[in-house]
mmCIF file with all atom_site columns, C-alpha atoms in Angstrom:
data_model
loop_
_atom_site.group_PDB
_atom_site.id
_atom_site.type_symbol
_atom_site.label_atom_id
_atom_site.label_alt_id
_atom_site.label_comp_id
_atom_site.label_asym_id
_atom_site.label_entity_id
_atom_site.label_seq_id
_atom_site.pdbx_PDB_ins_code
_atom_site.Cartn_x
_atom_site.Cartn_y
_atom_site.Cartn_z
_atom_site.occupancy
_atom_site.B_iso_or_equiv
_atom_site.pdbx_formal_charge
_atom_site.auth_seq_id
_atom_site.auth_comp_id
_atom_site.auth_asym_id
_atom_site.auth_atom_id
_atom_site.pdbx_PDB_model_num
ATOM 1   C CA . UNK A 1 1   ? 17.084  31.654 -25.328 1.00 80.00 ? 1   UNK A CA 1
ATOM 2   C CA . UNK A 1 2   ? 18.898  31.632 -22.002 1.00 93.00 ? 2   UNK A CA 1
ATOM 3   C CA . UNK A 1 3   ? 19.295  29.001 -19.313 1.00 96.00 ? 3   UNK A CA 1
ATOM 4   C CA . UNK A 1 4   ? 16.045  29.538 -17.404 1.00 97.00 ? 4   UNK A CA 1
ATOM 5   C CA . UNK A 1 5   ? 13.905  29.676 -20.525 1.00 97.00 ? 5   UNK A CA 1
ATOM 6   C CA . UNK A 1 6   ? 15.713  26.585 -21.826 1.00 97.00 ? 6   UNK A CA 1
ATOM 7   C CA . UNK A 1 7   ? 14.932  24.681 -18.642 1.00 98.00 ? 7   UNK A CA 1
ATOM 8   C CA . UNK A 1 8   ? 11.262  25.655 -18.905 1.00 98.00 ? 8   UNK A CA 1
ATOM 9   C CA . UNK A 1 9   ? 11.286  24.481 -22.547 1.00 98.00 ? 9   UNK A CA 1
ATOM 10  C CA . UNK A 1 10  ? 12.806  21.178 -21.394 1.00 98.00 ? 10  UNK A CA 1
ATOM 11  C CA . UNK A 1 11  ? 9.968   20.817 -18.910 1.00 98.00 ? 11  UNK A CA 1
ATOM 12  C CA . UNK A 1 12  ? 7.488   21.414 -21.739 1.00 98.00 ? 12  UNK A CA 1
ATOM 13  C CA . UNK A 1 13  ? 9.009   18.527 -23.685 1.00 98.00 ? 13  UNK A CA 1
ATOM 14  C CA . UNK A 1 14  ? 9.225   16.185 -20.677 1.00 96.00 ? 14  UNK A CA 1
ATOM 15  C CA . UNK A 1 15  ? 5.653   16.890 -19.601 1.00 97.00 ? 15  UNK A CA 1
ATOM 16  C CA . UNK A 1 16  ? 4.413   16.559 -23.174 1.00 96.00 ? 16  UNK A CA 1
ATOM 17  C CA . UNK A 1 17  ? 6.010   13.111 -23.356 1.00 91.00 ? 17  UNK A CA 1
ATOM 18  C CA . UNK A 1 18  ? 4.409   12.209 -20.001 1.00 88.00 ? 18  UNK A CA 1
ATOM 19  C CA . UNK A 1 19  ? 1.024   13.242 -21.407 1.00 88.00 ? 19  UNK A CA 1
ATOM 20  C CA . UNK A 1 20  ? 1.515   10.919 -24.380 1.00 86.00 ? 20  UNK A CA 1
ATOM 21  C CA . UNK A 1 21  ? 2.939   7.865  -22.559 1.00 82.00 ? 21  UNK A CA 1
ATOM 22  C CA . UNK A 1 22  ? -0.414  6.135  -22.209 1.00 75.00 ? 22  UNK A CA 1
ATOM 23  C CA . UNK A 1 23  ? -0.900  6.262  -25.975 1.00 77.00 ? 23  UNK A CA 1
ATOM 24  C CA . UNK A 1 24  ? 2.439   4.757  -27.047 1.00 75.00 ? 24  UNK A CA 1
ATOM 25  C CA . UNK A 1 25  ? 2.037   1.027  -27.781 1.00 72.00 ? 25  UNK A CA 1
ATOM 26  C CA . UNK A 1 26  ? 4.199   -1.260 -25.681 1.00 65.00 ? 26  UNK A CA 1
ATOM 27  C CA . UNK A 1 27  ? 4.686   1.134  -22.759 1.00 69.00 ? 27  UNK A CA 1
ATOM 28  C CA . UNK A 1 28  ? 1.420   0.274  -21.030 1.00 70.00 ? 28  UNK A CA 1
ATOM 29  C CA . UNK A 1 29  ? 0.705   -3.134 -19.471 1.00 71.00 ? 29  UNK A CA 1
ATOM 30  C CA . UNK A 1 30  ? -2.638  -4.972 -19.451 1.00 68.00 ? 30  UNK A CA 1
ATOM 31  C CA . UNK A 1 31  ? -3.686  -3.103 -16.293 1.00 68.00 ? 31  UNK A CA 1
ATOM 32  C CA . UNK A 1 32  ? -3.074  0.287  -17.923 1.00 65.00 ? 32  UNK A CA 1
ATOM 33  C CA . UNK A 1 33  ? 0.148   1.058  -16.040 1.00 70.00 ? 33  UNK A CA 1
ATOM 34  C CA . UNK A 1 34  ? 3.012   2.778  -17.827 1.00 66.00 ? 34  UNK A CA 1
ATOM 35  C CA . UNK A 1 35  ? 6.243   0.811  -17.382 1.00 64.00 ? 35  UNK A CA 1
ATOM 36  C CA . UNK A 1 36  ? 4.244   -1.420 -15.013 1.00 62.00 ? 36  UNK A CA 1
ATOM 37  C CA . UNK A 1 37  ? 4.305   1.311  -12.341 1.00 64.00 ? 37  UNK A CA 1
ATOM 38  C CA . UNK A 1 38  ? 2.353   4.451  -13.222 1.00 66.00 ? 38  UNK A CA 1
ATOM 39  C CA . UNK A 1 39  ? -1.402  4.108  -13.442 1.00 69.00 ? 39  UNK A CA 1
ATOM 40  C CA . UNK A 1 40  ? -2.181  7.194  -15.524 1.00 68.00 ? 40  UNK A CA 1
ATOM 41  C CA . UNK A 1 41  ? -5.706  8.016  -16.590 1.00 72.00 ? 41  UNK A CA 1
ATOM 42  C CA . UNK A 1 42  ? -7.088  10.729 -18.877 1.00 76.00 ? 42  UNK A CA 1
ATOM 43  C CA . UNK A 1 43  ? -7.172  13.171 -15.941 1.00 83.00 ? 43  UNK A CA 1
ATOM 44  C CA . UNK A 1 44  ? -3.426  12.630 -15.390 1.00 82.00 ? 44  UNK A CA 1
ATOM 45  C CA . UNK A 1 45  ? -2.780  13.006 -19.114 1.00 84.00 ? 45  UNK A CA 1
ATOM 46  C CA . UNK A 1 46  ? -4.708  16.290 -19.154 1.00 91.00 ? 46  UNK A CA 1
ATOM 47  C CA . UNK A 1 47  ? -2.781  17.539 -16.115 1.00 92.00 ? 47  UNK A CA 1
ATOM 48  C CA . UNK A 1 48  ? 0.520   16.729 -17.825 1.00 93.00 ? 48  UNK A CA 1
ATOM 49  C CA . UNK A 1 49  ? -0.633  18.358 -21.076 1.00 96.00 ? 49  UNK A CA 1
ATOM 50  C CA . UNK A 1 50  ? -1.739  21.549 -19.315 1.00 97.00 ? 50  UNK A CA 1
ATOM 51  C CA . UNK A 1 51  ? 1.546   21.627 -17.382 1.00 97.00 ? 51  UNK A CA 1
ATOM 52  C CA . UNK A 1 52  ? 3.461   21.174 -20.660 1.00 98.00 ? 52  UNK A CA 1
ATOM 53  C CA . UNK A 1 53  ? 1.514   24.034 -22.238 1.00 98.00 ? 53  UNK A CA 1
ATOM 54  C CA . UNK A 1 54  ? 2.210   26.253 -19.203 1.00 98.00 ? 54  UNK A CA 1
ATOM 55  C CA . UNK A 1 55  ? 5.928   25.422 -19.397 1.00 98.00 ? 55  UNK A CA 1
ATOM 56  C CA . UNK A 1 56  ? 6.076   25.993 -23.145 1.00 98.00 ? 56  UNK A CA 1
ATOM 57  C CA . UNK A 1 57  ? 4.177   29.269 -22.979 1.00 98.00 ? 57  UNK A CA 1
ATOM 58  C CA . UNK A 1 58  ? 6.424   30.457 -20.148 1.00 98.00 ? 58  UNK A CA 1
ATOM 59  C CA . UNK A 1 59  ? 9.575   29.583 -22.082 1.00 98.00 ? 59  UNK A CA 1
ATOM 60  C CA . UNK A 1 60  ? 8.231   31.391 -25.134 1.00 98.00 ? 60  UNK A CA 1
ATOM 61  C CA . UNK A 1 61  ? 7.187   34.498 -23.170 1.00 98.00 ? 61  UNK A CA 1
ATOM 62  C CA . UNK A 1 62  ? 10.198  35.513 -21.093 1.00 97.00 ? 62  UNK A CA 1
ATOM 63  C CA . UNK A 1 63  ? 12.780  34.639 -18.475 1.00 96.00 ? 63  UNK A CA 1
ATOM 64  C CA . UNK A 1 64  ? 10.498  36.106 -15.797 1.00 96.00 ? 64  UNK A CA 1
ATOM 65  C CA . UNK A 1 65  ? 7.571   33.942 -16.903 1.00 98.00 ? 65  UNK A CA 1
ATOM 66  C CA . UNK A 1 66  ? 9.862   30.908 -16.962 1.00 98.00 ? 66  UNK A CA 1
ATOM 67  C CA . UNK A 1 67  ? 11.109  31.685 -13.453 1.00 98.00 ? 67  UNK A CA 1
ATOM 68  C CA . UNK A 1 68  ? 7.509   32.027 -12.229 1.00 98.00 ? 68  UNK A CA 1
ATOM 69  C CA . UNK A 1 69  ? 6.606   28.697 -13.844 1.00 98.00 ? 69  UNK A CA 1
ATOM 70  C CA . UNK A 1 70  ? 9.627   26.867 -12.432 1.00 98.00 ? 70  UNK A CA 1
ATOM 71  C CA . UNK A 1 71  ? 9.035   28.160 -8.908  1.00 98.00 ? 71  UNK A CA 1
ATOM 72  C CA . UNK A 1 72  ? 5.326   27.371 -8.774  1.00 98.00 ? 72  UNK A CA 1
ATOM 73  C CA . UNK A 1 73  ? 5.508   24.156 -10.759 1.00 98.00 ? 73  UNK A CA 1
ATOM 74  C CA . UNK A 1 74  ? 8.413   22.994 -8.600  1.00 98.00 ? 74  UNK A CA 1
ATOM 75  C CA . UNK A 1 75  ? 6.549   23.618 -5.374  1.00 98.00 ? 75  UNK A CA 1
ATOM 76  C CA . UNK A 1 76  ? 3.244   22.150 -6.584  1.00 97.00 ? 76  UNK A CA 1
ATOM 77  C CA . UNK A 1 77  ? 4.686   19.010 -8.174  1.00 96.00 ? 77  UNK A CA 1
ATOM 78  C CA . UNK A 1 78  ? 7.302   18.473 -5.489  1.00 97.00 ? 78  UNK A CA 1
ATOM 79  C CA . UNK A 1 79  ? 4.750   18.627 -2.682  1.00 97.00 ? 79  UNK A CA 1
ATOM 80  C CA . UNK A 1 80  ? 2.454   16.297 -4.616  1.00 97.00 ? 80  UNK A CA 1
ATOM 81  C CA . UNK A 1 81  ? 5.302   13.789 -4.893  1.00 96.00 ? 81  UNK A CA 1
ATOM 82  C CA . UNK A 1 82  ? 6.150   14.065 -1.200  1.00 97.00 ? 82  UNK A CA 1
ATOM 83  C CA . UNK A 1 83  ? 2.496   13.561 -0.236  1.00 97.00 ? 83  UNK A CA 1
ATOM 84  C CA . UNK A 1 84  ? 2.387   10.540 -2.531  1.00 95.00 ? 84  UNK A CA 1
ATOM 85  C CA . UNK A 1 85  ? 5.536   9.190  -0.932  1.00 95.00 ? 85  UNK A CA 1
ATOM 86  C CA . UNK A 1 86  ? 4.035   9.594  2.547   1.00 96.00 ? 86  UNK A CA 1
ATOM 87  C CA . UNK A 1 87  ? 0.461   8.464  1.828   1.00 96.00 ? 87  UNK A CA 1
ATOM 88  C CA . UNK A 1 88  ? 0.484   6.607  -1.478  1.00 92.00 ? 88  UNK A CA 1
ATOM 89  C CA . UNK A 1 89  ? -1.856  9.255  -2.930  1.00 92.00 ? 89  UNK A CA 1
ATOM 90  C CA . UNK A 1 90  ? -1.206  12.691 -4.373  1.00 91.00 ? 90  UNK A CA 1
ATOM 91  C CA . UNK A 1 91  ? -3.429  15.739 -4.500  1.00 93.00 ? 91  UNK A CA 1
ATOM 92  C CA . UNK A 1 92  ? -3.006  16.897 -8.096  1.00 92.00 ? 92  UNK A CA 1
ATOM 93  C CA . UNK A 1 93  ? -5.087  14.008 -9.417  1.00 87.00 ? 93  UNK A CA 1
ATOM 94  C CA . UNK A 1 94  ? -7.332  14.114 -6.314  1.00 88.00 ? 94  UNK A CA 1
ATOM 95  C CA . UNK A 1 95  ? -5.990  10.680 -5.349  1.00 88.00 ? 95  UNK A CA 1
ATOM 96  C CA . UNK A 1 96  ? -5.846  11.581 -1.661  1.00 94.00 ? 96  UNK A CA 1
ATOM 97  C CA . UNK A 1 97  ? -9.580  12.350 -1.842  1.00 93.00 ? 97  UNK A CA 1
ATOM 98  C CA . UNK A 1 98  ? -10.542 9.405  -4.078  1.00 90.00 ? 98  UNK A CA 1
ATOM 99  C CA . UNK A 1 99  ? -8.359  6.726  -2.481  1.00 89.00 ? 99  UNK A CA 1
ATOM 100 C CA . UNK A 1 100 ? -7.180  8.150  0.841   1.00 95.00 ? 100 UNK A CA 1
ATOM 101 C CA . UNK A 1 101 ? -4.025  6.827  2.461   1.00 96.00 ? 101 UNK A CA 1
ATOM 102 C CA . UNK A 1 102 ? -2.963  3.661  0.648   1.00 94.00 ? 102 UNK A CA 1
ATOM 103 C CA . UNK A 1 103 ? -1.014  0.812  2.191   1.00 94.00 ? 103 UNK A CA 1
ATOM 104 C CA . UNK A 1 104 ? 1.535   0.307  -0.575  1.00 91.00 ? 104 UNK A CA 1
ATOM 105 C CA . UNK A 1 105 ? 5.097   -0.994 -0.361  1.00 92.00 ? 105 UNK A CA 1
ATOM 106 C CA . UNK A 1 106 ? 7.490   1.894  0.257   1.00 93.00 ? 106 UNK A CA 1
ATOM 107 C CA . UNK A 1 107 ? 9.639   0.898  -2.735  1.00 90.00 ? 107 UNK A CA 1
ATOM 108 C CA . UNK A 1 108 ? 6.582   1.191  -4.979  1.00 86.00 ? 108 UNK A CA 1
ATOM 109 C CA . UNK A 1 109 ? 5.753   4.609  -3.530  1.00 92.00 ? 109 UNK A CA 1
ATOM 110 C CA . UNK A 1 110 ? 9.306   5.743  -4.271  1.00 93.00 ? 110 UNK A CA 1
ATOM 111 C CA . UNK A 1 111 ? 9.147   4.672  -7.925  1.00 87.00 ? 111 UNK A CA 1
ATOM 112 C CA . UNK A 1 112 ? 5.626   6.009  -8.398  1.00 85.00 ? 112 UNK A CA 1
ATOM 113 C CA . UNK A 1 113 ? 6.387   9.442  -6.912  1.00 92.00 ? 113 UNK A CA 1
ATOM 114 C CA . UNK A 1 114 ? 9.994   9.924  -7.935  1.00 93.00 ? 114 UNK A CA 1
ATOM 115 C CA . UNK A 1 115 ? 9.125   11.752 -11.183 1.00 91.00 ? 115 UNK A CA 1
ATOM 116 C CA . UNK A 1 116 ? 7.133   14.414 -9.316  1.00 94.00 ? 116 UNK A CA 1
ATOM 117 C CA . UNK A 1 117 ? 9.759   14.738 -6.595  1.00 97.00 ? 117 UNK A CA 1
ATOM 118 C CA . UNK A 1 118 ? 12.599  15.059 -9.123  1.00 97.00 ? 118 UNK A CA 1
ATOM 119 C CA . UNK A 1 119 ? 10.760  17.412 -11.480 1.00 96.00 ? 119 UNK A CA 1
ATOM 120 C CA . UNK A 1 120 ? 9.540   19.449 -8.538  1.00 97.00 ? 120 UNK A CA 1
ATOM 121 C CA . UNK A 1 121 ? 13.020  19.655 -7.044  1.00 98.00 ? 121 UNK A CA 1
ATOM 122 C CA . UNK A 1 122 ? 14.641  20.583 -10.348 1.00 98.00 ? 122 UNK A CA 1
ATOM 123 C CA . UNK A 1 123 ? 11.934  23.158 -11.033 1.00 98.00 ? 123 UNK A CA 1
ATOM 124 C CA . UNK A 1 124 ? 12.179  24.756 -7.594  1.00 98.00 ? 124 UNK A CA 1
ATOM 125 C CA . UNK A 1 125 ? 15.999  24.756 -7.670  1.00 98.00 ? 125 UNK A CA 1
ATOM 126 C CA . UNK A 1 126 ? 15.995  26.284 -11.148 1.00 98.00 ? 126 UNK A CA 1
ATOM 127 C CA . UNK A 1 127 ? 13.389  28.906 -10.271 1.00 97.00 ? 127 UNK A CA 1
ATOM 128 C CA . UNK A 1 128 ? 14.691  29.924 -6.861  1.00 97.00 ? 128 UNK A CA 1
ATOM 129 C CA . UNK A 1 129 ? 18.454  29.311 -7.058  1.00 97.00 ? 129 UNK A CA 1
ATOM 130 C CA . UNK A 1 130 ? 19.580  29.275 -10.689 1.00 95.00 ? 130 UNK A CA 1
ATOM 131 C CA . UNK A 1 131 ? 17.338  32.157 -11.718 1.00 94.00 ? 131 UNK A CA 1
ATOM 132 C CA . UNK A 1 132 ? 18.802  34.299 -8.940  1.00 90.00 ? 132 UNK A CA 1
ATOM 133 C CA . UNK A 1 133 ? 22.356  33.354 -9.915  1.00 89.00 ? 133 UNK A CA 1
ATOM 134 C CA . UNK A 1 134 ? 21.667  34.174 -13.551 1.00 82.00 ? 134 UNK A CA 1
ATOM 135 C CA . UNK A 1 135 ? 20.177  37.523 -12.508 1.00 78.00 ? 135 UNK A CA 1
ATOM 136 C CA . UNK A 1 136 ? 23.123  38.300 -10.219 1.00 79.00 ? 136 UNK A CA 1
ATOM 137 C CA . UNK A 1 137 ? 25.570  37.480 -13.033 1.00 79.00 ? 137 UNK A CA 1
ATOM 138 C CA . UNK A 1 138 ? 23.965  40.067 -15.324 1.00 74.00 ? 138 UNK A CA 1
#
């Protein structure tokens, strides 16, 4: 399968799990927050499911499609996480429009946005750096 396609496949699995988190008993508290932190709604679940499908399709198609996915996904998700860290609201779920800038504790903003920042960073690094190294090694 190759490294880049394997990373995209890993993203498909991780994002698929994220899409299903709200439906696994015991992981959601009485206020609908996963692990007591992430308030995911059906729009978030759909976004994660579509992202998982994009990742899976890219991994299945080719290394080039996987590189494209990792670059764009990395930038989109990473920037969403950084905006969430700065404002308490992201743009992918339209939170910045619905809720505006939220006055939340910084530690909460870190935990709530860390998944997008990490996935975005790993995706961008894999798409821009690793993919080029793999290509140069050929």
